[in-house]
Amino acid sequence: MSDTLISNFQNILDGQRVLIGESLKQRYDHIWHMNTSLEALCLLLPQTTDEVSKILNLCNDHEQEVIIHGGLTNLVGSTRSSSQQVVISLERMDAIEEVDIASRTITVQAGVILEKIHDAVEEHNLLFPLNFGARGSAQMGGIIASNAGGLRVLKYGMTRDLVLGIEAVMADGTVINSLKKIIKNNSGYDLKQLFVGSEGTLGIVTRAVLKLVEAPSSRNAAFLAVDGYKDVVRLLKFFDAHLAGKLSGFELIWANAYKQMTSTSDAVRPPLPYDYRYYILIESLGSNYERDQAEFQAVLETAIVQELALDAVMAQSPSDVEWFFRIREDVNNLTDGMTHDQHFDISLPVSLIGKYIEECYDKLSTVNGVEQIYAFGHVADGNIHFMIGKESLDENLKLQINDIIYNGLQDIGGSVSAEHGIGIDKKAYLQISRTPQEIELMRALKRSLDPNNILNPRRIIDL
């Protein structure tokens, strides 16, 4: 059957866009696995929605499993494939179709890289607020499929809050086109949200209409330091109240992570000394540089006078702002010193973060084989990242670390995934975040929309 399928794929796409055999050796399943050849029956490179539709119609008829590739920055194993699976990469569907200045929207194909969107709208003094470290490689289709978050969720929300319209191809090849530019649309079910965060299990996103905002003309940032987690929460409330809606980022870094992030080179030197337990990076976006800078400085000074923070330093130039955020974004400064690394992106109520993370640090420090423990994250929206360095890839060690990070989340209403998704790697822990009834409803949706279970099978749930 595989030879017939490949021949049919070649009829849909020209020969150069159906990769088989030796051609697959130049491909990989993740940007961290570039030295490992992709395992797949074949890799397909469609350029249009119609081609995606024809491919899926054919695969559905033959009950052929399909794995979807975007920018290959996924962190939960969703892009892994086997030699019996077809891989569809949307990298050639990379056109920005329209920037509508009046509607403040941008219409893009799924393969467009996030940074390219930023550049395109900047020319029109607009901003697409979604921002995170992988913006130079992450593709919009994958970003939508995983409902990515990032550094400005506090002000602008997750990906689902920025998607106005979607075009998606269902498992049987049916095209769902809802590329509307309107914000208010209360006409029945909001079908686009079925695909946001579904990790490619319900359909393949091929195009999207994204919400833009007016570009800020000022950007201020500061690092602050405190010794108690209660002080972190007090500062969040203080800055949110005193910056009149301008607070766009509030990032928390634990002391040992801050030290590692700022001690690897002169490019990431420490803005504050290594004397404190918690370091907070805040960002404010506004419309008048001089006025906003004066306001930001005054609020920062008030925080110090009122002893809300023990120390603080304000960015004095755009290059200082970039320096501050480079510290937070370049997690390679943490992983480069690890023999093997294990990543987490949990979420939990803001008030409980300090105690929970401290308990995780204490428990992990007693585990034989754990070498480094670093925590940081988007504390304003309850999302904390853990990076654990370990001496081996032993499965028992991996599961022991998972249990420490995850097992307490259910009792406090937390989640095993804030923004990375479930994929394969977190599937066994889904019941921590979702009730049996919720999981069964997910299965019912999957059976209804993909009855042959061909789209990213065995991701999120098993049928």
XYZ file of C-alpha atoms in Angstrom:
463
model
C 0.000 0.000 0.000
C 2.853 2.410 0.779
C 4.081 2.463 -2.827
C 0.580 3.234 -4.070
C 0.160 5.987 -1.486
C 3.466 7.584 -2.387
C 2.583 7.430 -6.077
C -0.706 9.166 -5.323
C 1.080 11.801 -3.245
C 3.391 12.428 -6.193
C 0.340 13.010 -8.366
C -0.889 15.655 -5.923
C 2.533 17.279 -5.424
C 5.417 17.488 -7.841
C 8.168 14.946 -7.255
C 10.459 17.349 -5.407
C 7.835 17.899 -2.704
C 7.495 14.218 -1.799
C 10.595 13.209 0.147
C 11.399 9.520 0.573
C 14.412 7.323 1.250
C 17.736 9.170 1.218
C 16.000 12.552 1.119
C 14.689 11.973 4.640
C 18.230 11.802 6.008
C 18.473 15.573 5.637
C 15.344 16.091 7.730
C 14.731 15.852 11.483
C 11.812 15.939 13.930
C 12.981 18.750 16.236
C 15.437 21.630 16.111
C 17.342 19.897 18.932
C 17.607 16.669 16.888
C 19.274 17.994 13.757
C 21.866 15.222 13.850
C 19.210 12.495 13.833
C 17.466 11.613 10.576
C 13.707 11.780 10.381
C 11.825 8.491 10.515
C 8.807 8.538 8.199
C 7.170 6.757 5.312
C 7.549 10.047 3.470
C 7.526 13.784 4.076
C 5.130 15.957 2.109
C 5.553 19.677 1.403
C 2.208 21.140 0.317
C 2.028 24.745 -0.834
C -1.748 25.266 -0.815
C -4.760 24.406 1.306
C -6.173 22.431 -1.612
C -3.087 20.206 -1.624
C -3.421 19.616 2.124
C -7.074 18.724 1.585
C -6.295 16.193 -1.137
C -3.516 14.641 0.956
C -5.734 14.197 4.008
C -8.614 12.844 1.946
C -6.277 10.199 0.561
C -4.774 9.378 3.965
C -8.203 9.099 5.557
C -9.410 6.693 2.872
C -6.373 4.482 3.564
C -6.418 5.044 7.358
C -2.879 6.333 7.038
C -1.494 8.079 10.140
C -0.228 11.640 9.657
C 2.177 13.690 11.783
C 2.179 17.452 11.267
C 5.369 19.526 11.369
C 5.591 23.252 11.952
C 8.726 24.998 13.181
C 9.802 21.902 15.165
C 10.141 23.751 18.474
C 7.552 21.548 20.227
C 8.584 20.457 23.728
C 6.224 17.531 24.400
C 7.178 15.038 21.700
C 4.382 15.854 19.267
C 6.604 15.938 16.178
C 8.124 12.478 16.636
C 7.177 9.960 13.960
C 7.747 6.373 12.874
C 8.728 4.810 9.561
C 5.049 3.931 8.976
C 3.715 7.462 9.325
C 3.365 10.255 6.768
C 4.771 13.628 7.817
C 3.229 16.826 6.462
C 5.356 19.950 6.840
C 3.694 23.319 6.275
C 6.990 25.190 5.881
C 6.245 26.155 2.272
C 2.896 27.692 3.164
C 4.699 30.751 4.447
C 2.976 33.713 2.827
C 1.745 36.807 4.605
C -1.385 37.383 2.566
C -2.603 40.701 3.926
C -1.974 43.336 6.559
C -5.244 45.221 7.043
C -4.315 48.472 8.756
C -7.895 49.639 9.297
C -9.105 46.353 10.787
C -5.763 45.877 12.537
C -5.435 42.288 11.364
C -2.895 40.186 9.527
C -3.819 37.134 7.449
C -1.082 34.513 7.244
C -0.473 30.984 6.091
C 0.400 28.423 8.728
C 4.093 28.180 7.873
C 4.880 31.841 8.531
C 7.510 32.265 11.247
C 6.482 34.464 14.177
C 9.401 36.854 13.799
C 8.404 37.481 10.174
C 4.958 38.561 11.399
C 6.557 40.942 13.881
C 8.668 42.489 11.126
C 5.762 42.793 8.687
C 3.443 44.642 11.054
C 6.171 46.864 12.475
C 6.324 48.613 9.101
C 2.750 49.800 9.733
C 3.349 50.857 13.351
C 1.364 47.834 14.543
C 2.226 45.055 16.959
C 1.410 41.364 17.100
C 1.862 40.966 20.859
C 2.743 37.275 21.043
C 6.414 36.983 21.937
C 8.690 34.213 23.191
C 12.226 32.914 22.801
C 11.543 30.611 19.807
C 10.038 33.426 17.683
C 12.799 33.012 15.091
C 11.757 29.449 14.225
C 8.225 28.796 15.551
C 5.565 28.759 12.812
C 2.114 30.235 13.256
C 0.249 26.991 12.600
C 2.130 25.221 15.368
C 1.766 28.227 17.649
C -2.004 28.096 17.206
C -2.113 24.311 17.565
C -0.305 24.532 20.915
C -1.956 27.780 22.098
C 1.450 29.244 22.910
C 1.828 31.872 25.621
C 5.067 33.737 26.154
C 6.203 36.938 27.767
C 3.181 39.235 27.368
C 0.229 37.054 28.345
C -0.395 39.350 31.322
C -1.466 42.198 29.032
C -2.534 40.548 25.774
C -3.507 36.974 26.586
C -2.611 33.607 25.075
C -2.593 32.782 21.366
C -6.334 31.956 21.453
C -7.007 35.578 22.477
C -5.209 36.845 19.375
C -6.789 34.585 16.741
C -9.839 36.056 15.014
C -10.254 33.549 12.202
C -8.948 30.167 11.116
C -8.896 27.989 8.050
C -8.364 24.319 8.882
C -8.459 21.022 7.021
C -10.283 18.157 8.711
C -9.137 14.546 8.714
C -11.286 13.676 5.686
C -10.032 16.661 3.691
C -12.992 18.945 4.385
C -11.870 22.582 4.534
C -13.347 24.714 7.328
C -12.942 28.340 6.328
C -13.713 30.924 8.978
C -11.210 33.639 8.101
C -13.200 36.481 9.607
C -11.617 39.720 10.781
C -14.289 40.577 13.304
C -13.835 40.494 17.062
C -17.506 39.990 17.932
C -19.122 36.962 16.330
C -21.729 35.326 18.524
C -23.314 33.242 15.773
C -23.266 29.784 17.274
C -20.255 27.753 18.375
C -16.831 29.401 18.154
C -15.435 26.666 15.931
C -11.983 28.166 15.568
C -11.335 27.449 19.237
C -11.635 23.716 18.503
C -8.329 23.949 16.686
C -6.501 26.355 19.013
C -4.588 24.190 21.469
C -5.706 20.905 19.904
C -2.106 20.052 18.918
C -3.068 18.990 15.405
C -5.330 16.182 16.601
C -8.609 17.610 15.242
C -7.474 19.284 12.023
C -4.560 21.015 10.333
C -4.564 24.807 10.585
C -3.593 26.204 7.183
C -4.349 29.944 7.443
C -5.280 32.392 10.179
C -6.426 35.947 10.778
C -4.583 37.442 13.741
C -5.435 40.419 15.887
C -3.001 43.357 15.921
C -2.712 46.347 18.244
C -1.170 49.765 17.824
C 2.568 49.549 18.342
C 3.789 51.104 21.585
C 6.255 53.936 21.193
C 7.889 53.400 24.569
C 9.232 50.352 26.338
C 10.630 50.412 29.855
C 12.046 47.617 31.949
C 13.576 47.043 35.349
C 14.969 44.297 37.524
C 13.921 44.179 41.161
C 14.987 41.920 44.002
C 13.162 40.638 47.090
C 13.682 37.908 49.648
C 10.104 36.744 50.228
C 7.506 35.383 47.828
C 4.794 37.476 49.477
C 6.813 40.504 48.367
C 6.658 39.219 44.774
C 2.858 39.198 44.902
C 2.764 42.635 46.537
C 4.959 44.044 43.761
C 2.756 42.529 41.073
C -0.307 44.199 42.528
C 1.571 47.467 43.086
C 2.914 47.811 39.541
C -0.318 46.675 37.945
C -2.184 49.322 39.934
C 0.286 52.187 39.443
C 1.242 51.792 35.767
C -2.291 52.486 34.509
C -2.647 49.410 32.316
C 0.866 49.667 30.846
C 2.334 46.645 32.672
C 3.012 44.057 29.973
C 5.469 41.672 31.588
C 6.214 40.407 35.084
C 8.797 37.638 35.092
C 10.151 35.885 38.173
C 13.552 34.180 38.392
C 14.732 32.171 41.388
C 18.161 33.095 42.774
C 20.197 30.136 41.509
C 18.643 30.420 38.034
C 19.399 34.162 37.943
C 23.015 33.503 38.888
C 23.422 30.887 36.162
C 21.674 33.074 33.581
C 24.019 35.992 34.251
C 27.385 34.360 34.879
C 28.173 32.678 31.572
C 29.464 35.690 29.586
C 29.818 39.482 29.617
C 26.799 39.700 27.284
C 24.544 38.567 30.121
C 26.228 40.217 33.092
C 24.031 40.632 36.206
C 22.041 43.878 36.515
C 21.714 43.243 40.283
C 24.106 41.480 42.698
C 23.643 37.866 43.772
C 22.339 38.760 47.231
C 18.634 37.949 47.046
C 16.199 35.020 46.764
C 13.965 36.319 43.963
C 14.589 38.506 40.908
C 11.717 40.158 39.054
C 11.865 41.505 35.505
C 9.068 43.919 34.662
C 8.156 45.515 31.349
C 5.891 48.474 30.625
C 4.671 49.499 27.154
C 3.292 52.971 26.448
C 2.753 55.744 23.932
C 5.039 58.601 25.052
C 8.650 57.752 25.745
C 9.646 60.700 27.968
C 6.408 60.733 29.964
C 6.311 56.938 30.319
C 9.941 56.769 31.377
C 9.391 59.419 34.040
C 6.270 57.640 35.272
C 8.019 54.255 35.318
C 10.966 55.679 37.257
C 8.674 57.386 39.767
C 6.724 54.182 40.388
C 9.968 52.237 40.761
C 11.307 54.776 43.262
C 8.054 54.620 45.233
C 8.370 50.851 45.448
C 11.841 51.239 46.961
C 10.797 54.011 49.351
C 7.863 51.906 50.553
C 10.293 48.984 51.002
C 8.378 46.770 48.607
C 11.697 45.763 47.039
C 15.196 45.445 48.451
C 16.990 46.537 45.291
C 16.156 47.681 41.778
C 17.769 48.811 38.538
C 15.995 50.467 35.621
C 16.970 50.086 31.983
C 18.349 53.401 30.774
C 18.240 52.700 27.041
C 16.698 50.324 24.485
C 19.921 48.317 24.561
C 19.531 47.913 28.321
C 15.993 46.620 27.791
C 17.312 44.067 25.302
C 20.048 43.082 27.755
C 17.507 42.496 30.536
C 15.257 40.369 28.344
C 18.150 38.442 26.844
C 18.879 37.215 30.370
C 15.346 35.876 30.716
C 14.941 34.491 27.195
C 18.252 32.706 26.601
C 17.594 29.482 28.493
C 20.632 27.935 26.818
C 22.585 29.566 29.643
C 20.839 27.045 31.882
C 20.864 23.953 29.690
C 24.420 24.270 28.334
C 25.798 23.170 31.688
C 23.525 20.141 31.963
C 24.461 16.560 31.105
C 20.788 15.926 30.224
C 17.849 18.257 30.708
C 14.159 17.868 31.518
C 11.701 20.760 30.993
C 8.422 21.675 32.686
C 5.821 24.428 32.219
C 3.355 24.039 35.052
C 0.680 26.526 36.087
C -0.908 27.086 39.473
C -2.602 29.847 41.464
C -0.257 32.823 41.871
C -0.642 32.875 45.652
C 0.654 29.288 45.959
C 3.672 29.493 43.658
C 6.313 30.355 46.273
C 5.549 27.456 48.606
C 5.020 24.907 45.830
C 8.272 25.689 44.030
C 10.218 25.710 47.290
C 8.861 22.241 48.103
C 9.818 21.013 44.628
C 13.356 22.368 45.078
C 13.660 20.571 48.434
C 12.370 17.244 47.091
C 14.403 17.338 43.880
C 17.611 18.133 45.769
C 17.357 14.742 47.498
C 16.990 12.747 44.271
C 20.092 10.804 43.288
C 20.935 11.756 39.713
C 19.550 15.309 39.763
C 22.402 17.741 39.175
C 20.750 21.159 38.637
C 17.359 22.659 39.515
C 16.275 25.982 38.013
C 12.908 27.748 38.206
C 11.664 30.880 36.447
C 8.556 31.988 34.635
C 5.591 34.191 33.893
C 4.450 34.526 37.485
C 1.700 37.062 36.714
C -0.251 34.385 34.835
C 0.750 31.549 37.142
C 3.109 29.826 34.695
C 6.410 28.562 36.096
C 9.111 26.763 34.108
C 11.411 24.204 35.663
C 14.629 23.046 34.023
C 16.182 20.024 35.662
C 19.693 18.851 34.870
C 20.284 15.148 35.388
C 23.125 12.701 34.995
C 21.368 10.175 32.753
C 18.309 9.426 30.612
C 17.231 6.648 32.949
C 13.440 6.267 32.684
C 12.970 5.754 36.431
C 14.823 8.994 37.132
C 12.644 10.814 34.614
C 9.449 9.476 36.208
C 10.662 10.319 39.702
C 11.268 13.926 38.652
C 7.882 14.078 36.913
C 6.112 12.847 40.040
C 7.716 15.525 42.196
C 6.775 18.349 39.825
C 3.287 17.148 38.892
C 1.706 15.163 41.704
C 0.814 18.078 43.962
C -0.894 20.109 41.250
C -4.254 18.359 41.292
C -5.038 19.287 44.903
C -4.375 22.993 44.263
C -6.139 23.306 40.915
C -2.950 23.485 38.861
C -2.022 22.210 35.413
C 0.808 20.061 34.080
C 0.972 22.314 31.024
C 0.618 26.074 30.940
C 1.666 26.660 27.347
C 3.644 23.749 25.854
C 0.754 21.302 25.491
C 0.404 17.604 26.340
C 1.651 15.775 23.256
C 3.121 12.358 23.991
C 5.362 13.167 26.934
C 2.669 14.474 29.304
C -0.212 12.251 28.282
C 0.095 10.014 31.343
C -0.378 13.067 33.572
C -3.399 14.599 31.862
C -5.740 13.316 34.592
C -3.961 15.606 37.070
C -5.307 18.632 35.204
C -8.562 17.276 33.750
C -11.477 15.345 35.203
C -12.512 11.942 33.751
C -15.573 13.638 32.263
C -13.447 16.275 30.531
C -11.114 13.637 29.109
C -14.034 11.584 27.821
C -15.447 14.680 26.117
C -12.067 15.182 24.450
C -12.214 11.586 23.222
C -15.737 12.147 21.891
C -14.568 15.200 19.937
C -11.605 13.271 18.538
C -13.802 10.322 17.478
C -16.306 12.649 15.854
C -13.845 14.791 13.898
C -11.203 12.136 13.197
C -12.939 8.727 13.369
C -10.014 6.894 11.797
C -7.574 8.503 14.265
C -5.099 9.559 11.582
C -4.215 13.103 12.776
C -1.321 13.191 15.256
C -2.560 9.928 16.781
C -1.829 9.095 20.411
C -1.154 12.738 21.234
C -3.010 14.198 24.253
C -5.347 11.176 24.643
C -5.674 7.540 23.636
C -8.905 6.352 22.036
